[in-house]
Coordinates of C-alpha atoms in Angstrom, one line a residue:
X23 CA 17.3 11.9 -12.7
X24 CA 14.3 10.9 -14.9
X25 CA 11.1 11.5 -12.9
X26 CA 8.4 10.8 -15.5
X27 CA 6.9 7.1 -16.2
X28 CA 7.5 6.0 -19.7
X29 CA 4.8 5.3 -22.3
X30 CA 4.7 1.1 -20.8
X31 CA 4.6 2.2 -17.5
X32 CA 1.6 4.5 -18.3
X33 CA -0.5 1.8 -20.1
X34 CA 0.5 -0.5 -17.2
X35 CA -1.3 1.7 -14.2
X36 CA -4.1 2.3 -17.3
X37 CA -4.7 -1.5 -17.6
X38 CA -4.6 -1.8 -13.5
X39 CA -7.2 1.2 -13.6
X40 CA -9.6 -0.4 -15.7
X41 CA -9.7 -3.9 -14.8
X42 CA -10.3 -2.7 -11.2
X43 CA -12.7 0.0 -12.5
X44 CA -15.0 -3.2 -13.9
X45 CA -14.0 -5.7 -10.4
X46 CA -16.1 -4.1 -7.8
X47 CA -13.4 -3.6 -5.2
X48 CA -16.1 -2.2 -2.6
X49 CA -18.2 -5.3 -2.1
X50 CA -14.6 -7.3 -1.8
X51 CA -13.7 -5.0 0.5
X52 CA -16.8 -5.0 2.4
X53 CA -16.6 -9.0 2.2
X54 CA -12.7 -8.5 3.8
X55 CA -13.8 -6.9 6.7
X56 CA -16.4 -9.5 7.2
X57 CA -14.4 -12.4 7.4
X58 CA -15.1 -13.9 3.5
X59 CA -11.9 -13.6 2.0
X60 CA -13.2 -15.4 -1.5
X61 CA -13.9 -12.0 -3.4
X62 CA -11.0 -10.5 -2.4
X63 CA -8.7 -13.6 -3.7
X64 CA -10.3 -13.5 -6.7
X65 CA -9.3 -9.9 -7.2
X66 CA -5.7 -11.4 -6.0
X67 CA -5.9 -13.5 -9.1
X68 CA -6.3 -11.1 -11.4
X69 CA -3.5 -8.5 -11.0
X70 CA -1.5 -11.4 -10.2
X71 CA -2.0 -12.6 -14.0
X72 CA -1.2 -8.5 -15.0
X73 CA 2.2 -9.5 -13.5
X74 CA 1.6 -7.3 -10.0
X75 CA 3.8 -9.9 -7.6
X76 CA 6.4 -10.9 -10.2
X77 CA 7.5 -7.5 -10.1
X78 CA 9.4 -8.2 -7.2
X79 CA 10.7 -12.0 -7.9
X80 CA 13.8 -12.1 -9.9
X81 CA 13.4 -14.0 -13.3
X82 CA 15.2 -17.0 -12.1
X83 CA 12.3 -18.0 -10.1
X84 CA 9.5 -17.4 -13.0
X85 CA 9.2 -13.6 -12.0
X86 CA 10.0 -10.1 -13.5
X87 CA 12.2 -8.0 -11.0
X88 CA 13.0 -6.9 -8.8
X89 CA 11.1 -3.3 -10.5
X90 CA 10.5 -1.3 -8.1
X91 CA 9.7 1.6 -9.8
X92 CA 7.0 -0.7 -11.7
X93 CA 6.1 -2.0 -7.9
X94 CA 5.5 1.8 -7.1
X95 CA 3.2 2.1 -10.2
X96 CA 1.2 -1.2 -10.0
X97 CA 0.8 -0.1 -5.8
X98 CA -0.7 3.4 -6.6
X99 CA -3.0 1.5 -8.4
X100 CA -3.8 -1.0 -6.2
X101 CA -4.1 1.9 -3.3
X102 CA -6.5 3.7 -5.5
X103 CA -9.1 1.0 -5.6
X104 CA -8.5 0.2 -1.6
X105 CA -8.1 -3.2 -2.8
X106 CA -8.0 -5.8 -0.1
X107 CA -5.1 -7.9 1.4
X108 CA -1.6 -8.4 2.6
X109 CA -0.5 -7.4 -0.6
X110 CA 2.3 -5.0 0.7
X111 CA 3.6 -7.8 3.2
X112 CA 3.5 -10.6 0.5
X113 CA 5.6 -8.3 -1.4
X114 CA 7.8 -7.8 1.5
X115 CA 7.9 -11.2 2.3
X116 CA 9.7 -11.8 -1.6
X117 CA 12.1 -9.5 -1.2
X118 CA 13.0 -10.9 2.4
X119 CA 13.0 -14.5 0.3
X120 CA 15.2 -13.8 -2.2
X121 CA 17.5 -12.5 -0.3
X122 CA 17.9 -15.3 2.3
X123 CA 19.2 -17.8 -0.8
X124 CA 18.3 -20.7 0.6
X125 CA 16.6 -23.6 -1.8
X126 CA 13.6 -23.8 1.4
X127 CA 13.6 -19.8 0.6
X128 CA 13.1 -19.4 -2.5
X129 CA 10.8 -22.0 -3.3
X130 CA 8.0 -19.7 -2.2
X131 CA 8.9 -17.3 -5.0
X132 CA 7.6 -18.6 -8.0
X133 CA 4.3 -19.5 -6.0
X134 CA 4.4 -15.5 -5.1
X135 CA 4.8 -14.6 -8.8
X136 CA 2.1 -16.6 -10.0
X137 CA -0.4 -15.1 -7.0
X138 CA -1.0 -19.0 -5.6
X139 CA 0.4 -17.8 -2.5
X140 CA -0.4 -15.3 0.2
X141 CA 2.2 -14.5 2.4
X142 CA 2.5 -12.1 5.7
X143 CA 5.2 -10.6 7.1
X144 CA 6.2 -8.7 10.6
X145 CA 9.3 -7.2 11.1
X146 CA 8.4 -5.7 14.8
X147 CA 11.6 -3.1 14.7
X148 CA 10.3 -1.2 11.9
X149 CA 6.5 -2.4 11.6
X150 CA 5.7 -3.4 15.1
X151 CA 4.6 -7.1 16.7
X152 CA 1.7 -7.8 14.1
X153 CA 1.0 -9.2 10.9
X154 CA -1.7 -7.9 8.8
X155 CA -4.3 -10.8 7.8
X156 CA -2.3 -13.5 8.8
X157 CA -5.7 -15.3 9.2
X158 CA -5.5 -15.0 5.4
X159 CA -2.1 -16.0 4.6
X160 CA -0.6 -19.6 3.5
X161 CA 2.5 -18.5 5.6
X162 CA 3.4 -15.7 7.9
X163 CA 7.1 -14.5 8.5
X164 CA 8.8 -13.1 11.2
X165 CA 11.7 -11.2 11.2
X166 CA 13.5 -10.9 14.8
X167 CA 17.3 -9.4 15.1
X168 CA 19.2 -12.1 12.8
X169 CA 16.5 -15.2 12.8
X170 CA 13.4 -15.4 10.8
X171 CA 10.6 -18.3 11.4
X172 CA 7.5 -19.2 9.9
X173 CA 5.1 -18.5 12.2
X174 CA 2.5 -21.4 13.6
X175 CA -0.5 -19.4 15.1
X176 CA -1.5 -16.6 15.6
X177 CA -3.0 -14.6 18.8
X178 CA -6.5 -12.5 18.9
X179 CA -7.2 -10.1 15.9
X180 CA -6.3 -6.6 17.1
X181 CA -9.0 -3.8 16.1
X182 CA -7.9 -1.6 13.3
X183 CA -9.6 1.9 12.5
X184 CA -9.9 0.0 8.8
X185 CA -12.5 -3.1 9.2
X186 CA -10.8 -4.6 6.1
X187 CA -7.1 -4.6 8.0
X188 CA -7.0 -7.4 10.0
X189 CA -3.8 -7.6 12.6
X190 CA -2.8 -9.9 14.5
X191 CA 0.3 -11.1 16.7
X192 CA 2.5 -14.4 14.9
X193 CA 3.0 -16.8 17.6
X194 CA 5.6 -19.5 18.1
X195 CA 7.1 -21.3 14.5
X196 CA 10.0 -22.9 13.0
X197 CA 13.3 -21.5 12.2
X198 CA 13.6 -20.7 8.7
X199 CA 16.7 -19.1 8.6
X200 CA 19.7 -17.4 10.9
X201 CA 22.7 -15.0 10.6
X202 CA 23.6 -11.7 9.4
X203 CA 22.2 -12.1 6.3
X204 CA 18.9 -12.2 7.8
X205 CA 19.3 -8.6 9.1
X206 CA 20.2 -7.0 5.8
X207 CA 17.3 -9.1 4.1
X208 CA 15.1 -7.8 7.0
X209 CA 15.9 -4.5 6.6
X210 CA 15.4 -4.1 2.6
X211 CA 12.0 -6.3 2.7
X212 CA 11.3 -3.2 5.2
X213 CA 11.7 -0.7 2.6
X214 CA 10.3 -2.5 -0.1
X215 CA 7.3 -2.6 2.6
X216 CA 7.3 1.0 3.1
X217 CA 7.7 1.8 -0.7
X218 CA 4.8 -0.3 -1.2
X219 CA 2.7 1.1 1.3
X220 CA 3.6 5.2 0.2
X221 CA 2.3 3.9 -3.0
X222 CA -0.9 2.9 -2.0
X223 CA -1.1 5.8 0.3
X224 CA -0.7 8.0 -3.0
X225 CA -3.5 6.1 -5.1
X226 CA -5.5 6.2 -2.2
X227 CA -5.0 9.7 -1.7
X228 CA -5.8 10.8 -5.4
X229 CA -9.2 8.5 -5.1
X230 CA -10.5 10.6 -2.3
X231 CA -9.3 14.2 -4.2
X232 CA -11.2 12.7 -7.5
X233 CA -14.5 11.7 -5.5
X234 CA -14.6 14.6 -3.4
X235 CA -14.2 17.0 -6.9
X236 CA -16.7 15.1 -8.0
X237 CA -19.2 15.7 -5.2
X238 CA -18.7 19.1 -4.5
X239 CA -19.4 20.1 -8.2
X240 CA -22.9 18.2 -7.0
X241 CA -23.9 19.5 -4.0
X242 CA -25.3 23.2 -3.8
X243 CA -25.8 25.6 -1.7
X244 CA -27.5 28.9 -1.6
X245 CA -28.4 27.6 -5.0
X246 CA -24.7 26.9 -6.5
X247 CA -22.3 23.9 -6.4
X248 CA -20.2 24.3 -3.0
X249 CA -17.1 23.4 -5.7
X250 CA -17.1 27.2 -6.6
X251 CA -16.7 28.7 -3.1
X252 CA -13.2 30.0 -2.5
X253 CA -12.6 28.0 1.0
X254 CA -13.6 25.2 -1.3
X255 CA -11.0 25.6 -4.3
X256 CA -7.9 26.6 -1.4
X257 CA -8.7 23.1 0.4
X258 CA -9.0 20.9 -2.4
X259 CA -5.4 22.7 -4.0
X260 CA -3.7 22.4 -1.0
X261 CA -4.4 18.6 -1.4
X262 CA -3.7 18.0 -4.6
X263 CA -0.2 20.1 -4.2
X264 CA 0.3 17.6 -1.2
X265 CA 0.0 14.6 -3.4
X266 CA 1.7 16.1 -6.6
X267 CA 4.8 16.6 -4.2
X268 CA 4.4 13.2 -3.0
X269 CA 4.7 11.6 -6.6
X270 CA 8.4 12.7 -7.6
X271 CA 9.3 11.6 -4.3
X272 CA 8.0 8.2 -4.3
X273 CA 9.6 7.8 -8.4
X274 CA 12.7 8.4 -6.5
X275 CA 12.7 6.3 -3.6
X276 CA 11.4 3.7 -6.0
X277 CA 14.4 4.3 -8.4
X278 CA 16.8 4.5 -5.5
X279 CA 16.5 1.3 -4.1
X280 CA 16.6 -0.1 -8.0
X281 CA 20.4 1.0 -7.8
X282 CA 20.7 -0.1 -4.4
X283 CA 21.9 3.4 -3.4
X284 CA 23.2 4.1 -0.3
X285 CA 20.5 6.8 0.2
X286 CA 17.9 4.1 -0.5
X287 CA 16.4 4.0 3.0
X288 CA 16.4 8.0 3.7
X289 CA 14.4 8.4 0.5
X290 CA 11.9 5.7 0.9
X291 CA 11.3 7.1 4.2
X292 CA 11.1 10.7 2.6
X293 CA 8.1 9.4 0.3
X294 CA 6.2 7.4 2.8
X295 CA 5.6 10.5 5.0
X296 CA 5.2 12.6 2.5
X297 CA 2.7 10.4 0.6
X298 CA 1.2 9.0 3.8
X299 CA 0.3 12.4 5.3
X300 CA -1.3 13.9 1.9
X301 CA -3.2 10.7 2.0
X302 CA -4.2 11.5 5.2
X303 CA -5.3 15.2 4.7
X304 CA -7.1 13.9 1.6
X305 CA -9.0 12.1 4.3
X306 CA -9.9 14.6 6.3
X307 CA -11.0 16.8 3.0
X308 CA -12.8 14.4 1.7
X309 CA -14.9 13.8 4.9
X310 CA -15.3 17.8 5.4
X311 CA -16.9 18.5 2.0
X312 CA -19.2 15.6 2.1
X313 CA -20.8 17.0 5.2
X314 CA -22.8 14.2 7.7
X315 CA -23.0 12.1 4.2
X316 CA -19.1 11.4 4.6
X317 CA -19.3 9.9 8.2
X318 CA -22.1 6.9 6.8
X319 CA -20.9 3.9 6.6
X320 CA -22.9 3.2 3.8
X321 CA -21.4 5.4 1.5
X322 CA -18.4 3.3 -0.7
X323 CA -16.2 6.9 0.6
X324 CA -15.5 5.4 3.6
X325 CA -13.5 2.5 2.6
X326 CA -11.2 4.6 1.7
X327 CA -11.2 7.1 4.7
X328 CA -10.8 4.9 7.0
X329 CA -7.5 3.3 5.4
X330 CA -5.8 6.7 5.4
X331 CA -4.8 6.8 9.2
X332 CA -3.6 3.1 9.1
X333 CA -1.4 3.2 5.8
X334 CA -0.1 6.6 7.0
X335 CA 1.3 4.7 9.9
X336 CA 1.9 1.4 8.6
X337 CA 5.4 0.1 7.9
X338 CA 7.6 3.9 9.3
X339 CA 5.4 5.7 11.3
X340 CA 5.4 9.9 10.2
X341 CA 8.4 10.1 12.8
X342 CA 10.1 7.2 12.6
X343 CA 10.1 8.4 8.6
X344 CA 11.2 11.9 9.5
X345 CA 13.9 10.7 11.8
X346 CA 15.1 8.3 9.5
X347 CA 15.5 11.2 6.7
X348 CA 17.1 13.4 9.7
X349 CA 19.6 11.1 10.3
X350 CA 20.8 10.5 6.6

């Protein structure tokens, strides 16, 4: 099995890289957390022109999927600039769409593709009772059992140890669809979810390596960079090992449900802990070798910081993830 992106797929994160390099993602993400959504729909704009969202609508309804293994790409990407949004749940949300076949279904789908609409999703057996920025959304799904509804309203925002993640519970709502067909769309928009979300967990993860190489090689002490003290070097490896052995795994999963093997769900589970915890630990790192600096909120570091904990457990919590491989 074929591991290794491809020369397009390459040039494809590159072009992601840059034009979010040039977008100032930290004032839209600051802007997020404070309620002023503009910046960070402008941002939604762009990537949606790049092709980000059609990734996952089939070309029948004006998209460029399902390419999940491109999805896994474009998210890294995404995750590595801490970009804003339901992104993963409007995703989600397309997958669940397409699969449902009905005409009142799918005519979101070319809306997704083009980035006009913002979607939410909560599937509370798998991702639990809330959906992320639904404040934000033009519509907000709900998958329960065999039944999903468009939600109406939506209860009191819930705290989140990310300002920028805004949950909230989807209240009341129509009947969109019902039957079994709903519970096999539910279940793959839940892996396309938690594909999504290992894959910004990885970007997100590699950020925090690259900015804390970059400081330690800065900061001295006892009159030499802190970067060339042993304890250093051994923490930084051991997170980078932990995300280098979260990128095959995530390729896989990402080519797995592409085939629609039967293994799909154990190896999407496989890379979201995996990717979710080196995230995590890249966290923790990157706080520990900035010193008092790292716990300022000033400082653009902790954006990401404080999305590690949250997209670790988003969408397969570590052991609903292990138990889910453990059962395979």
């Amino acid at each position: 099995m074929r591991f290794l992106l491809d020369d397009e797929q390459r040039e494809f994160a590159r072009s992601l890289d840059g034009m979010l390099t040039a977008a100032d993602t930290p004032a839209a993400v600051r802007a997020w957390a404070a309620g002023d959504t503009a910046p960070g729909r402008a941002l939604w704009a762009r990537f949606a022109e790049a092709g980000v969202f059609a990734l996952v609508v089939p070309e029948r309804h004006d998209g460029l999927g399902p390419l999940p293994l491109e999805l896994a790409v474009a998210f890294t990407e995404l995750g590595r600039h801490a970009v804003p949004g339901p992104l993963v749940e409007t995703v989600a949300a397309a997958a669940l769409l397409d699969r449902l076949g009905s005409a009142e279904a799918a005519a979101w789908l070319p809306q997704i593709a083009s980035g006009k609409a913002v979607l939410s999703l909560s599937v509370p057996t798998v991702g639990g009772p809330y959906a992320l920025d639904a404040d934000a959304a033009d519509a907000v799904l709900v998958v329960e059992g065999d039944t999903v509804r468009l939600a109406e309203t939506t209860g009191p925002v819930q705290p989140s140890a990310d300002p920028a993640r805004r949950l909230a519970r989807p209240l009341g709502g129509a009947v969109l669809a019902r039957g079994s067909a709903v519970t096999a769309a539910g279940a793959y928009a839940a892996e396309v979810a938690a594909l999504a979300t290992a894959a910004q967990s990885l970007g997100l993860g590699r950020a925090l390596l690259d900015r804390t190489v970059e400081y330690v090689g800065q900061r001295t002490q006892f009159g030499v960079a802190i970067g060339s003290f042993q304890a250093v070097k051994h923490r930084l490896a051991d997170t980078l090992i932990a995300l280098e052995f979260a990128q095959p795994l995530l390729h896989s999963a990402a080519l797995a449900l592409a085939e629609g093997a039967p293994h799909s769900s154990a190896e999407v589970a496989a890379a979201k802990v995996t990717a979710g915890e080196a995230a995590y630990a890249a966290a923790r790192t990157a706080l520990q070798l900035h010193g008092a600096v790292g716990y300022t909120e000033e400082l653009d570091l902790a954006l990401w910081i404080r999305k590690a904990r949250p997209l670790r457990d988003a969408w397969g919590t570590p052991p609903a993830c292990r138990a889910r491989v453990l059962m395979s």
